């Protein structure tokens, strides 16, 4: 029996703030192999080697025949210069990541902001299918953003648009995360990191809740734990998710007033909390937003969940390879 | 001697929260007549009659031969239904303003949000000429916004996009103005109304400043007075403008992170303060924004000042009349 080798595969890579996912993806968005790595490298070369290793594993798993690589990174990107300009959580500032990887792999490499890619795949085949105006927020270590305008991902004048996590919610709020110099950004108020921070504080305040007991028992407070306890009915955990959801809703009111989108897609790990997060977010949006935009927009979870960045990167590579073949 | 009657004139109307400006404008954006009115009507019919009267005056002044009317209103607009949805400062919610005026005037009437129109004329012939990605903020009674994406005014899925004055700057801030249900919007923090409020408070705190003396003497504190005193060197007046400018800069950091524009054009009456307002705004943007967008963008005053809405409305009418003739 001969193993079936998929045809026309590309490798999609989602480089998150803490982990990396590479997938060998065919033309129908089927994933034939997944390679997972920790992305915590202290120097640029280390991060590049982690990416290279994962891509090689995925290529070998599908018989060595990938046509190109798509790479999503959590960074503002200067598309004219092809470099990562400001990676909030990785040592990639000023690095021509795509060129360096293309040299290492001898394959065409296409790069974009990770949340732009999540937007791309959610529009092409997911929760924003069939609409022309949409936004994407990915709630993880940070908050990434993607903008769909008239059916296309919007990148602004230099390719750096879509930093939807870096809109101010509270001008005197806490300093933002990573390399962002701002205060009170949506990211520092409503990301997975904010969720863990608020849950830890809440656990201290309510020691008799399940959340409080988890903290006291030395179990580390994580996003998935808060979500699990909330789904099991712990009021303290639910209150934390509602707090984060309402802050998300404040950000949504700004974004919906600005863009009047058909859909806002919420992705990233935090959206595993589902309606416990989204319902308070929608309530806050309806309380604060302007009609008709606030009443028109749908706020929905991502279809592709935590794989949307990787799948979007594969779409980027597929589009890029096809465009070169047609040229 | 026969007075020269301009050819191919249209009437541009800018309906502000407190006053209305109608202009008879030719194809080279020359204004042949201006009609100014107070726009304070308590009922819809009253406001419509004010508009009609100003338009008729402008038409008669150029020999009775206008080809169409453009109308800018400070309202979110549902373009599919052709109605004003949510006029923050005027009794126009749910009113099909363009249709009603067209009937009264027997002329084609084209309608858009006033700040969209300011964006249009600043792009076509003003401070955003030659760029593809720009934003417009008009600082008056409220704060209007316009978005230029790939060279075209962006209106979102229902025509209600661009409410840039209604991004949250402080989630626990004061209730926003007019009919906006939000708190701590840029509009309530940095509009002309906010300027007057902060200047009045400052005048009370610093009775020996020129601003304080103006208040004590019974002179009403207005935006133009604050600007005049600041230009004359009064520190209290300058501090108020700097405060408003910094808040504007907080909003700019959000907007520039989201859009990565080439230019942000600041218009409306408040921009008469010039660099006393814009310099602190730019400083705050540089302190808070993400590279490369914060370093790339230029923040500049509108070229057409308080006439940008009226001139943009004239362009809208010109484009609309030409499109109908071509169809």
XYZ file of C-alpha atoms in Angstrom:
654
model
C 0.000 0.000 0.000
C 1.361 3.395 -1.021
C 0.589 6.401 1.182
C -1.284 9.041 -0.786
C 0.845 12.140 -1.187
C -1.345 15.286 -1.405
C -0.871 17.464 -4.453
C -0.268 21.224 -4.574
C 0.472 21.612 -0.853
C 1.753 24.811 0.664
C 2.994 25.352 4.215
C 1.136 27.812 6.400
C 2.959 29.056 9.484
C 1.378 30.952 12.364
C 4.058 32.403 14.577
C 2.383 33.342 17.844
C 3.838 35.144 20.820
C 4.450 31.850 22.634
C 3.978 29.036 20.128
C 4.279 28.252 16.456
C 1.986 26.123 14.308
C 3.011 25.006 10.816
C 0.611 23.071 8.605
C 0.863 21.378 5.227
C -2.339 22.535 3.540
C -3.838 21.555 0.185
C -5.987 23.588 -2.217
C -9.172 22.638 -0.362
C -7.789 23.921 2.981
C -7.305 20.342 4.239
C -4.430 20.050 6.699
C -2.219 17.014 6.018
C 0.338 17.567 8.766
C 0.753 19.865 11.738
C 4.076 20.792 13.353
C 3.899 22.561 16.709
C 6.793 24.351 18.420
C 7.445 26.752 21.254
C 8.291 30.092 19.615
C 10.204 31.489 22.574
C 13.594 32.348 21.113
C 15.741 35.039 22.650
C 17.539 36.039 19.474
C 16.400 36.447 15.889
C 18.425 33.500 14.544
C 16.902 31.196 17.116
C 13.361 32.167 16.080
C 14.227 31.725 12.400
C 15.613 28.242 13.115
C 12.439 27.274 14.978
C 10.351 28.343 11.977
C 12.663 26.555 9.540
C 12.546 23.323 11.542
C 8.768 23.260 11.695
C 8.426 24.018 7.968
C 10.893 21.236 7.060
C 8.981 18.768 9.234
C 5.705 19.665 7.484
C 7.283 19.440 4.019
C 8.815 16.053 4.704
C 5.509 14.751 6.078
C 3.818 15.388 2.721
C 6.559 13.869 0.595
C 8.850 16.845 0.216
C 6.805 18.731 -2.353
C 5.527 22.051 -0.995
C 5.190 24.901 -3.482
C 5.617 27.791 -1.100
C 5.410 29.041 2.455
C 3.049 31.551 4.008
C 4.062 33.153 7.274
C 1.886 35.053 9.697
C 3.689 37.020 12.373
C 2.359 39.133 15.232
C 4.026 42.280 13.995
C 3.401 45.433 12.073
C 4.917 44.832 8.670
C 6.439 47.232 6.201
C 5.402 45.567 2.968
C 7.455 47.861 0.748
C 10.634 46.882 2.586
C 9.433 43.338 3.359
C 10.437 43.536 6.993
C 8.863 43.023 10.362
C 8.860 46.480 11.883
C 7.639 46.093 15.389
C 7.011 42.608 16.714
C 5.410 43.203 20.086
C 6.319 39.781 21.481
C 9.250 38.481 19.389
C 12.829 39.619 18.588
C 12.044 40.369 14.938
C 12.041 44.189 14.693
C 13.713 45.308 11.463
C 14.308 41.724 10.301
C 13.569 40.774 6.637
C 12.025 37.514 7.851
C 10.547 36.386 4.519
C 13.793 36.852 2.580
C 15.904 35.088 5.212
C 13.518 32.125 5.324
C 13.265 31.912 1.531
C 17.052 31.632 1.413
C 17.148 28.919 4.087
C 14.324 26.900 2.493
C 14.858 27.636 -1.210
C 11.117 28.260 -1.534
C 9.036 31.405 -2.097
C 7.958 32.828 1.256
C 5.038 35.261 1.659
C 4.551 37.164 4.878
C 1.738 39.114 6.488
C 0.450 40.101 9.878
C -1.102 37.039 11.567
C -4.466 38.639 12.215
C -4.702 39.859 8.597
C -4.327 36.201 7.619
C -6.977 35.084 10.085
C -9.254 37.709 8.508
C -8.396 36.357 5.043
C -9.381 32.758 5.783
C -12.456 33.684 7.825
C -13.629 35.741 4.841
C -12.746 33.158 2.202
C -14.206 30.169 4.012
C -15.293 30.992 7.560
C -17.398 33.256 9.753
C -17.165 36.297 7.439
C -17.928 34.432 4.231
C -20.149 36.323 1.818
C -19.763 39.800 3.363
C -17.709 42.725 2.093
C -17.042 44.594 5.324
C -15.671 42.811 8.351
C -13.223 43.036 11.217
C -11.234 40.306 12.914
C -9.915 40.396 16.474
C -7.660 37.588 17.703
C -7.563 37.413 21.501
C -4.409 35.611 22.627
C -1.234 36.756 24.387
C -1.976 40.064 22.682
C -4.842 41.218 20.489
C -4.337 41.161 16.747
C -6.619 42.788 14.224
C -7.621 42.417 10.599
C -9.790 44.667 8.430
C -11.851 43.624 5.422
C -12.876 46.553 3.221
C -14.931 45.958 0.068
C -13.985 42.279 0.179
C -10.230 42.781 0.505
C -7.857 42.821 3.490
C -6.979 46.446 4.172
C -3.336 47.184 4.946
C -3.055 50.986 4.879
C -0.308 52.984 3.259
C 2.640 50.884 4.488
C 1.024 47.529 5.267
C 0.845 48.322 8.968
C -2.916 48.932 9.275
C -5.207 46.755 11.351
C -3.634 47.081 14.798
C -7.111 46.871 16.300
C -5.725 45.724 19.647
C -3.988 49.057 19.971
C -6.956 51.358 20.174
C -7.140 53.194 23.471
C -9.975 52.158 25.776
C -8.744 54.069 28.824
C -6.257 56.893 28.209
C -5.012 56.682 31.803
C -5.063 52.880 31.906
C -2.135 50.526 32.554
C 0.895 50.588 30.248
C 0.313 48.342 27.250
C 2.169 45.072 26.739
C 5.385 44.189 24.980
C 6.835 46.981 22.884
C 3.675 49.052 22.598
C 4.325 52.482 24.163
C 0.644 53.302 24.705
C -1.567 53.103 27.821
C -4.956 51.452 28.255
C -5.035 49.799 24.821
C -7.699 47.169 24.204
C -4.847 44.624 24.246
C -3.829 45.333 27.832
C -7.481 45.458 28.907
C -9.022 42.442 27.162
C -6.365 40.002 25.872
C -5.636 36.547 27.252
C -2.917 38.133 29.381
C -5.444 40.578 30.833
C -7.808 37.683 31.509
C -5.140 35.854 33.530
C -4.240 39.034 35.406
C -7.841 39.836 36.328
C -8.588 36.207 37.208
C -5.608 36.084 39.554
C -6.774 39.251 41.279
C -10.334 37.904 41.501
C -9.063 34.604 42.950
C -7.379 36.556 45.741
C -10.556 38.546 46.407
C -12.836 35.507 46.457
C -10.842 32.703 48.118
C -13.918 30.468 48.516
C -14.744 30.426 44.813
C -13.453 27.618 42.632
C -11.115 30.169 41.093
C -9.869 31.145 44.576
C -9.344 27.513 45.520
C -7.407 26.866 42.343
C -5.060 29.736 43.191
C -4.669 28.606 46.818
C -3.919 25.036 45.730
C -0.962 26.285 43.720
C -2.605 25.493 40.395
C -1.494 28.219 38.009
C -4.309 30.471 36.796
C -4.521 30.228 33.000
C -7.034 31.304 30.384
C -8.216 27.736 29.722
C -8.667 27.132 33.487
C -10.810 30.257 33.876
C -12.905 29.192 30.903
C -13.280 25.661 32.281
C -14.332 26.875 35.744
C -16.733 29.387 34.200
C -18.333 26.710 32.033
C -18.660 24.588 35.216
C -20.616 27.432 36.832
C -18.068 29.194 39.079
C -19.406 32.737 39.540
C -15.982 34.291 40.103
C -14.668 32.855 36.826
C -17.839 33.989 35.039
C -17.484 37.490 36.449
C -13.920 37.714 35.129
C -15.013 36.660 31.652
C -17.886 39.159 31.802
C -15.450 41.938 32.800
C -13.140 41.099 29.900
C -16.155 40.791 27.588
C -17.474 44.230 28.552
C -14.071 45.803 27.921
C -14.007 44.042 24.563
C -17.436 45.574 23.940
C -16.072 49.074 24.641
C -13.447 48.481 21.957
C -16.102 47.090 19.642
C -18.213 50.239 20.045
C -15.280 52.337 18.763
C -14.519 49.968 15.899
C -18.134 49.514 14.808
C -18.706 53.306 14.875
C -15.640 53.710 12.668
C -16.127 50.835 10.185
C -19.870 50.019 10.096
C -18.971 46.382 9.345
C -21.333 43.497 8.589
C -19.470 41.114 10.874
C -16.848 41.201 13.612
C -15.107 37.845 13.967
C -13.563 37.074 17.357
C -10.762 34.498 17.269
C -7.724 33.479 19.286
C -7.565 31.224 22.328
C -9.739 33.397 24.574
C -12.812 32.895 22.374
C -13.030 29.342 23.751
C -15.055 31.058 26.496
C -17.792 31.478 23.865
C -20.977 33.241 24.887
C -19.677 33.869 28.426
C -17.352 36.382 26.741
C -19.341 37.376 23.658
C -22.674 38.107 25.303
C -21.355 40.847 27.631
C -19.325 42.188 24.699
C -22.452 42.467 22.546
C -24.395 44.049 25.439
C -21.734 46.716 25.866
C -21.636 47.350 22.124
C -25.416 47.807 22.017
C -25.247 50.161 25.017
C -22.485 52.315 23.577
C -22.514 52.072 19.773
C -24.299 54.364 17.316
C -27.205 53.166 15.195
C -27.539 51.869 12.550
C -24.079 50.275 12.753
C -24.444 48.769 16.255
C -27.739 47.074 15.306
C -26.501 45.835 11.940
C -23.243 44.155 12.921
C -22.967 40.501 13.946
C -20.295 39.622 16.536
C -19.391 35.965 16.023
C -16.675 33.487 16.989
C -14.086 32.511 14.393
C -14.850 29.338 12.462
C -11.265 28.163 12.320
C -10.477 28.909 15.950
C -6.815 28.742 16.773
C -5.952 27.466 13.300
C -7.155 30.570 11.437
C -3.701 32.187 11.354
C -2.041 29.053 9.983
C -4.767 28.448 7.397
C -4.720 32.100 6.346
C -0.948 31.878 5.911
C -1.510 28.857 3.653
C -4.039 30.868 1.602
C -1.516 33.708 1.307
C 1.107 31.256 0.030
C -1.377 29.644 -2.392
C -2.429 33.076 -3.755
C 1.221 34.140 -4.021
C 2.347 30.972 -5.820
C -0.604 31.149 -8.227
C 0.048 34.836 -8.953
C 3.698 34.101 -9.783
C 2.685 31.196 -12.046
C 0.202 33.438 -13.863
C 2.733 36.266 -14.287
C -22.565 96.113 -18.235
C -23.980 92.613 -17.849
C -23.084 90.628 -14.713
C -21.313 87.433 -15.670
C -23.451 84.435 -14.772
C -21.269 81.418 -13.924
C -21.890 78.252 -15.895
C -22.486 74.744 -14.547
C -22.980 75.777 -10.928
C -24.162 73.424 -8.228
C -25.211 74.299 -4.689
C -23.202 72.834 -1.835
C -24.853 72.879 1.592
C -23.089 72.197 4.876
C -25.647 71.735 7.622
C -23.774 72.074 10.902
C -25.049 71.570 14.417
C -25.587 75.318 14.867
C -25.286 76.944 11.444
C -25.806 76.285 7.774
C -23.635 77.408 4.861
C -24.861 77.123 1.283
C -22.608 78.042 -1.629
C -23.065 78.324 -5.380
C -19.942 76.570 -6.668
C -18.649 76.190 -10.232
C -16.622 73.347 -11.777
C -13.336 74.904 -10.604
C -14.521 75.040 -6.976
C -14.971 78.802 -7.157
C -17.701 80.057 -4.816
C -19.983 82.633 -6.469
C -22.375 83.198 -3.600
C -22.607 82.212 0.051
C -25.831 81.996 2.070
C -25.470 81.650 5.821
C -28.238 80.675 8.243
C -28.697 79.538 11.802
C -29.610 75.846 11.602
C -31.331 75.694 14.957
C -34.789 74.377 14.147
C -36.854 72.531 16.688
C -38.802 70.391 14.252
C -37.858 68.647 11.045
C -39.989 70.857 8.782
C -38.356 73.961 10.195
C -34.851 72.645 9.417
C -35.922 71.656 5.892
C -37.306 75.160 5.305
C -34.046 76.741 6.485
C -32.105 74.576 4.002
C -34.573 75.328 1.197
C -34.371 79.080 1.802
C -30.570 79.136 1.723
C -30.449 77.038 -1.455
C -32.985 79.268 -3.211
C -30.971 82.364 -2.256
C -27.798 80.832 -3.711
C -29.549 79.747 -6.907
C -31.078 83.161 -7.467
C -27.720 84.840 -6.880
C -26.210 82.967 -9.840
C -29.078 83.582 -12.223
C -31.361 80.702 -11.302
C -29.424 77.964 -13.074
C -28.026 75.404 -10.612
C -27.800 71.818 -11.852
C -28.100 70.046 -8.519
C -27.686 70.249 -4.770
C -25.212 68.474 -2.500
C -26.039 68.269 1.164
C -23.712 67.407 4.005
C -25.335 66.630 7.319
C -23.819 65.759 10.702
C -25.532 62.389 10.857
C -24.973 58.740 10.238
C -26.703 58.008 6.953
C -28.309 54.850 5.679
C -27.499 55.155 2.004
C -29.654 52.204 0.976
C -32.735 53.833 2.471
C -31.549 57.391 1.723
C -32.329 58.632 5.208
C -30.563 60.371 8.031
C -30.424 57.754 10.769
C -29.004 59.434 13.784
C -28.373 63.147 13.664
C -26.559 63.891 16.898
C -27.433 67.584 16.934
C -30.495 68.012 14.667
C -34.108 66.718 14.539
C -33.513 64.613 11.412
C -33.467 60.985 12.618
C -35.321 58.748 10.183
C -36.006 61.608 7.770
C -35.490 61.099 3.997
C -33.913 64.557 3.780
C -32.628 64.310 0.204
C -35.986 63.168 -1.240
C -37.948 65.822 0.633
C -35.610 68.593 -0.530
C -35.557 67.327 -4.106
C -39.336 67.598 -4.124
C -39.317 71.123 -2.691
C -36.609 72.353 -5.078
C -37.327 70.263 -8.176
C -33.614 69.520 -8.460
C -31.541 66.370 -7.891
C -30.253 66.327 -4.297
C -27.299 64.196 -3.171
C -26.602 63.655 0.515
C -23.690 62.424 2.583
C -22.202 62.811 6.017
C -20.601 66.263 6.321
C -17.178 64.995 7.354
C -17.136 62.492 4.471
C -17.604 65.493 2.185
C -14.827 67.431 3.897
C -12.603 64.386 3.317
C -13.674 64.317 -0.344
C -12.696 67.918 -1.090
C -9.495 67.811 0.958
C -8.477 64.747 -1.077
C -9.548 66.144 -4.450
C -8.025 69.579 -4.009
C -6.707 70.147 -0.489
C -4.457 68.873 2.292
C -4.798 65.185 1.335
C -4.246 65.680 -2.372
C -2.147 62.983 -4.006
C -2.397 60.378 -1.246
C -4.496 57.205 -1.189
C -4.952 56.721 2.559
C -6.172 59.546 4.750
C -8.456 60.459 7.610
C -10.365 63.654 8.252
C -11.486 64.949 11.637
C -13.694 68.032 11.835
C -13.576 69.647 15.270
C -16.670 71.781 15.795
C -19.722 71.441 18.033
C -19.046 67.721 17.701
C -16.290 65.778 15.944
C -17.015 64.400 12.499
C -14.869 61.906 10.671
C -14.080 60.846 7.126
C -12.018 57.923 5.861
C -10.131 57.711 2.577
C -9.207 54.143 1.608
C -7.359 53.464 -1.644
C -8.321 56.912 -2.905
C -12.055 56.630 -2.193
C -14.238 57.768 0.716
C -15.037 54.679 2.775
C -18.622 54.332 3.974
C -18.870 50.793 5.367
C -21.682 48.358 4.791
C -24.588 50.802 5.297
C -22.958 54.167 4.646
C -22.540 54.867 8.367
C -18.770 54.367 8.655
C -16.402 57.148 9.632
C -17.769 58.173 13.014
C -14.203 58.927 14.109
C -15.417 61.280 16.842
C -17.097 58.349 18.518
C -14.091 56.252 19.415
C -13.708 55.825 23.139
C -10.768 57.633 24.711
C -11.796 57.033 28.332
C -14.295 54.220 28.969
C -15.333 55.795 32.289
C -15.305 59.344 30.921
C -18.215 61.806 30.787
C -21.373 60.908 28.847
C -20.991 61.824 25.193
C -22.908 64.681 23.584
C -26.226 64.862 21.795
C -27.762 61.498 21.018
C -24.581 59.420 21.356
C -25.134 56.869 24.137
C -21.403 56.262 24.761
C -19.029 57.631 27.412
C -15.629 59.271 27.011
C -15.763 59.495 23.204
C -13.174 61.660 21.479
C -16.047 64.070 20.712
C -16.846 64.789 24.354
C -13.133 65.044 25.176
C -11.731 67.143 22.323
C -14.485 68.941 20.345
C -15.170 72.657 20.335
C -17.757 72.053 23.059
C -15.115 70.318 25.189
C -12.752 73.227 24.573
C -15.318 75.719 25.889
C -16.084 73.511 28.906
C -12.422 73.075 29.847
C -11.663 76.745 29.225
C -14.511 77.803 31.495
C -13.213 75.506 34.242
C -9.666 76.794 33.741
C -10.879 80.418 33.872
C -12.381 79.695 37.285
C -9.152 78.075 38.500
C -6.911 80.883 37.244
C -8.852 84.118 37.823
C -5.784 86.298 37.163
C -5.149 84.904 33.694
C -6.607 86.693 30.672
C -8.994 83.781 30.369
C -10.022 84.201 34.013
C -10.521 87.948 33.538
C -12.651 87.323 30.447
C -14.927 85.047 32.484
C -15.103 87.477 35.422
C -15.957 90.378 33.090
C -19.005 88.505 31.883
C -17.563 87.928 28.426
C -18.781 84.515 27.327
C -16.019 81.930 26.903
C -16.035 80.714 23.293
C -13.657 78.691 21.154
C -12.559 81.714 19.100
C -11.917 83.713 22.315
C -9.706 80.956 23.752
C -7.802 80.765 20.470
C -7.394 84.547 20.377
C -6.122 84.730 23.974
C -3.772 81.803 23.368
C -2.328 83.442 20.254
C -1.860 86.589 22.369
C 0.221 84.551 24.839
C -2.157 83.820 27.722
C -0.772 80.704 29.431
C -4.144 79.530 30.736
C -5.661 79.628 27.251
C -2.587 77.865 25.847
C -2.824 75.163 28.511
C -6.448 74.499 27.587
C -5.560 74.124 23.916
C -2.660 71.831 24.844
C -5.007 69.677 26.960
C -7.486 69.379 24.092
C -4.608 68.739 21.686
C -3.209 65.913 23.810
C -6.623 64.256 24.019
C -6.894 64.618 20.252
C -3.494 62.913 20.078
C -4.774 59.964 22.135
C -7.545 59.507 19.599
C -5.048 59.894 16.763
C -2.876 57.107 18.217
C -5.849 54.722 18.012
C -6.806 55.829 14.520
C -3.269 55.782 13.134
C -2.649 52.297 14.599
C -5.839 51.120 12.897
C -5.516 52.836 9.489
C -1.807 53.510 8.877
C -2.779 56.584 6.847
C -0.502 58.938 4.915
C -2.254 62.027 6.217
C -4.716 63.017 8.920
C -6.473 66.287 8.069
C -7.838 68.318 10.976
C -10.660 70.682 10.078
C -13.574 72.440 11.711
C -13.592 75.691 13.656
C -11.266 74.527 16.446
C -8.326 74.114 14.040
C -8.069 77.926 13.951
C -5.861 77.337 17.005
C -3.277 75.916 14.588
C -0.014 74.643 16.039
C -1.123 75.426 19.614
C -3.511 72.504 19.152
C -1.696 70.361 16.571
C 1.745 70.265 18.177
C 0.578 68.652 21.458
C -1.602 66.319 19.378
C 1.407 65.186 17.325
C 3.531 64.822 20.480
C 0.930 62.550 22.054
C 0.616 60.533 18.847
C 4.393 60.018 18.710
C 4.430 58.996 22.382
C 1.604 56.495 22.052
C 1.426 55.254 18.450
C 3.078 52.186 16.936
C 5.845 52.439 14.360
C 6.029 52.631 11.409
C 2.568 54.221 11.183
C 3.106 56.942 13.828
C 6.316 58.112 12.110
C 4.873 57.989 8.610
C 1.670 59.968 9.066
C 1.404 63.735 8.626
C -1.122 65.568 10.813
C -2.090 68.759 8.995
C -4.774 71.449 9.103
C -7.518 71.400 6.466
C -6.897 73.590 3.443
C -10.498 74.637 3.067
C -11.065 75.327 6.737
C -14.677 75.828 7.656
C -15.755 75.699 3.996
C -14.626 72.110 3.404
C -18.050 70.620 4.136
C -19.827 73.015 1.770
C -17.247 72.556 -1.000
C -17.329 68.771 -0.562
C -21.112 68.863 -0.852
C -20.708 70.796 -4.101
C -18.276 68.124 -5.385
C -20.787 65.422 -4.429
C -23.496 67.224 -6.398
C -21.162 67.771 -9.379
C -20.165 64.064 -9.396
C -23.809 63.023 -9.051
C -25.052 65.295 -11.844
C -22.241 64.170 -14.167
C -22.909 60.493 -13.397
C -26.593 60.905 -14.245
C -25.735 62.712 -17.484
C -23.338 59.887 -18.450
C -25.869 57.134 -17.622
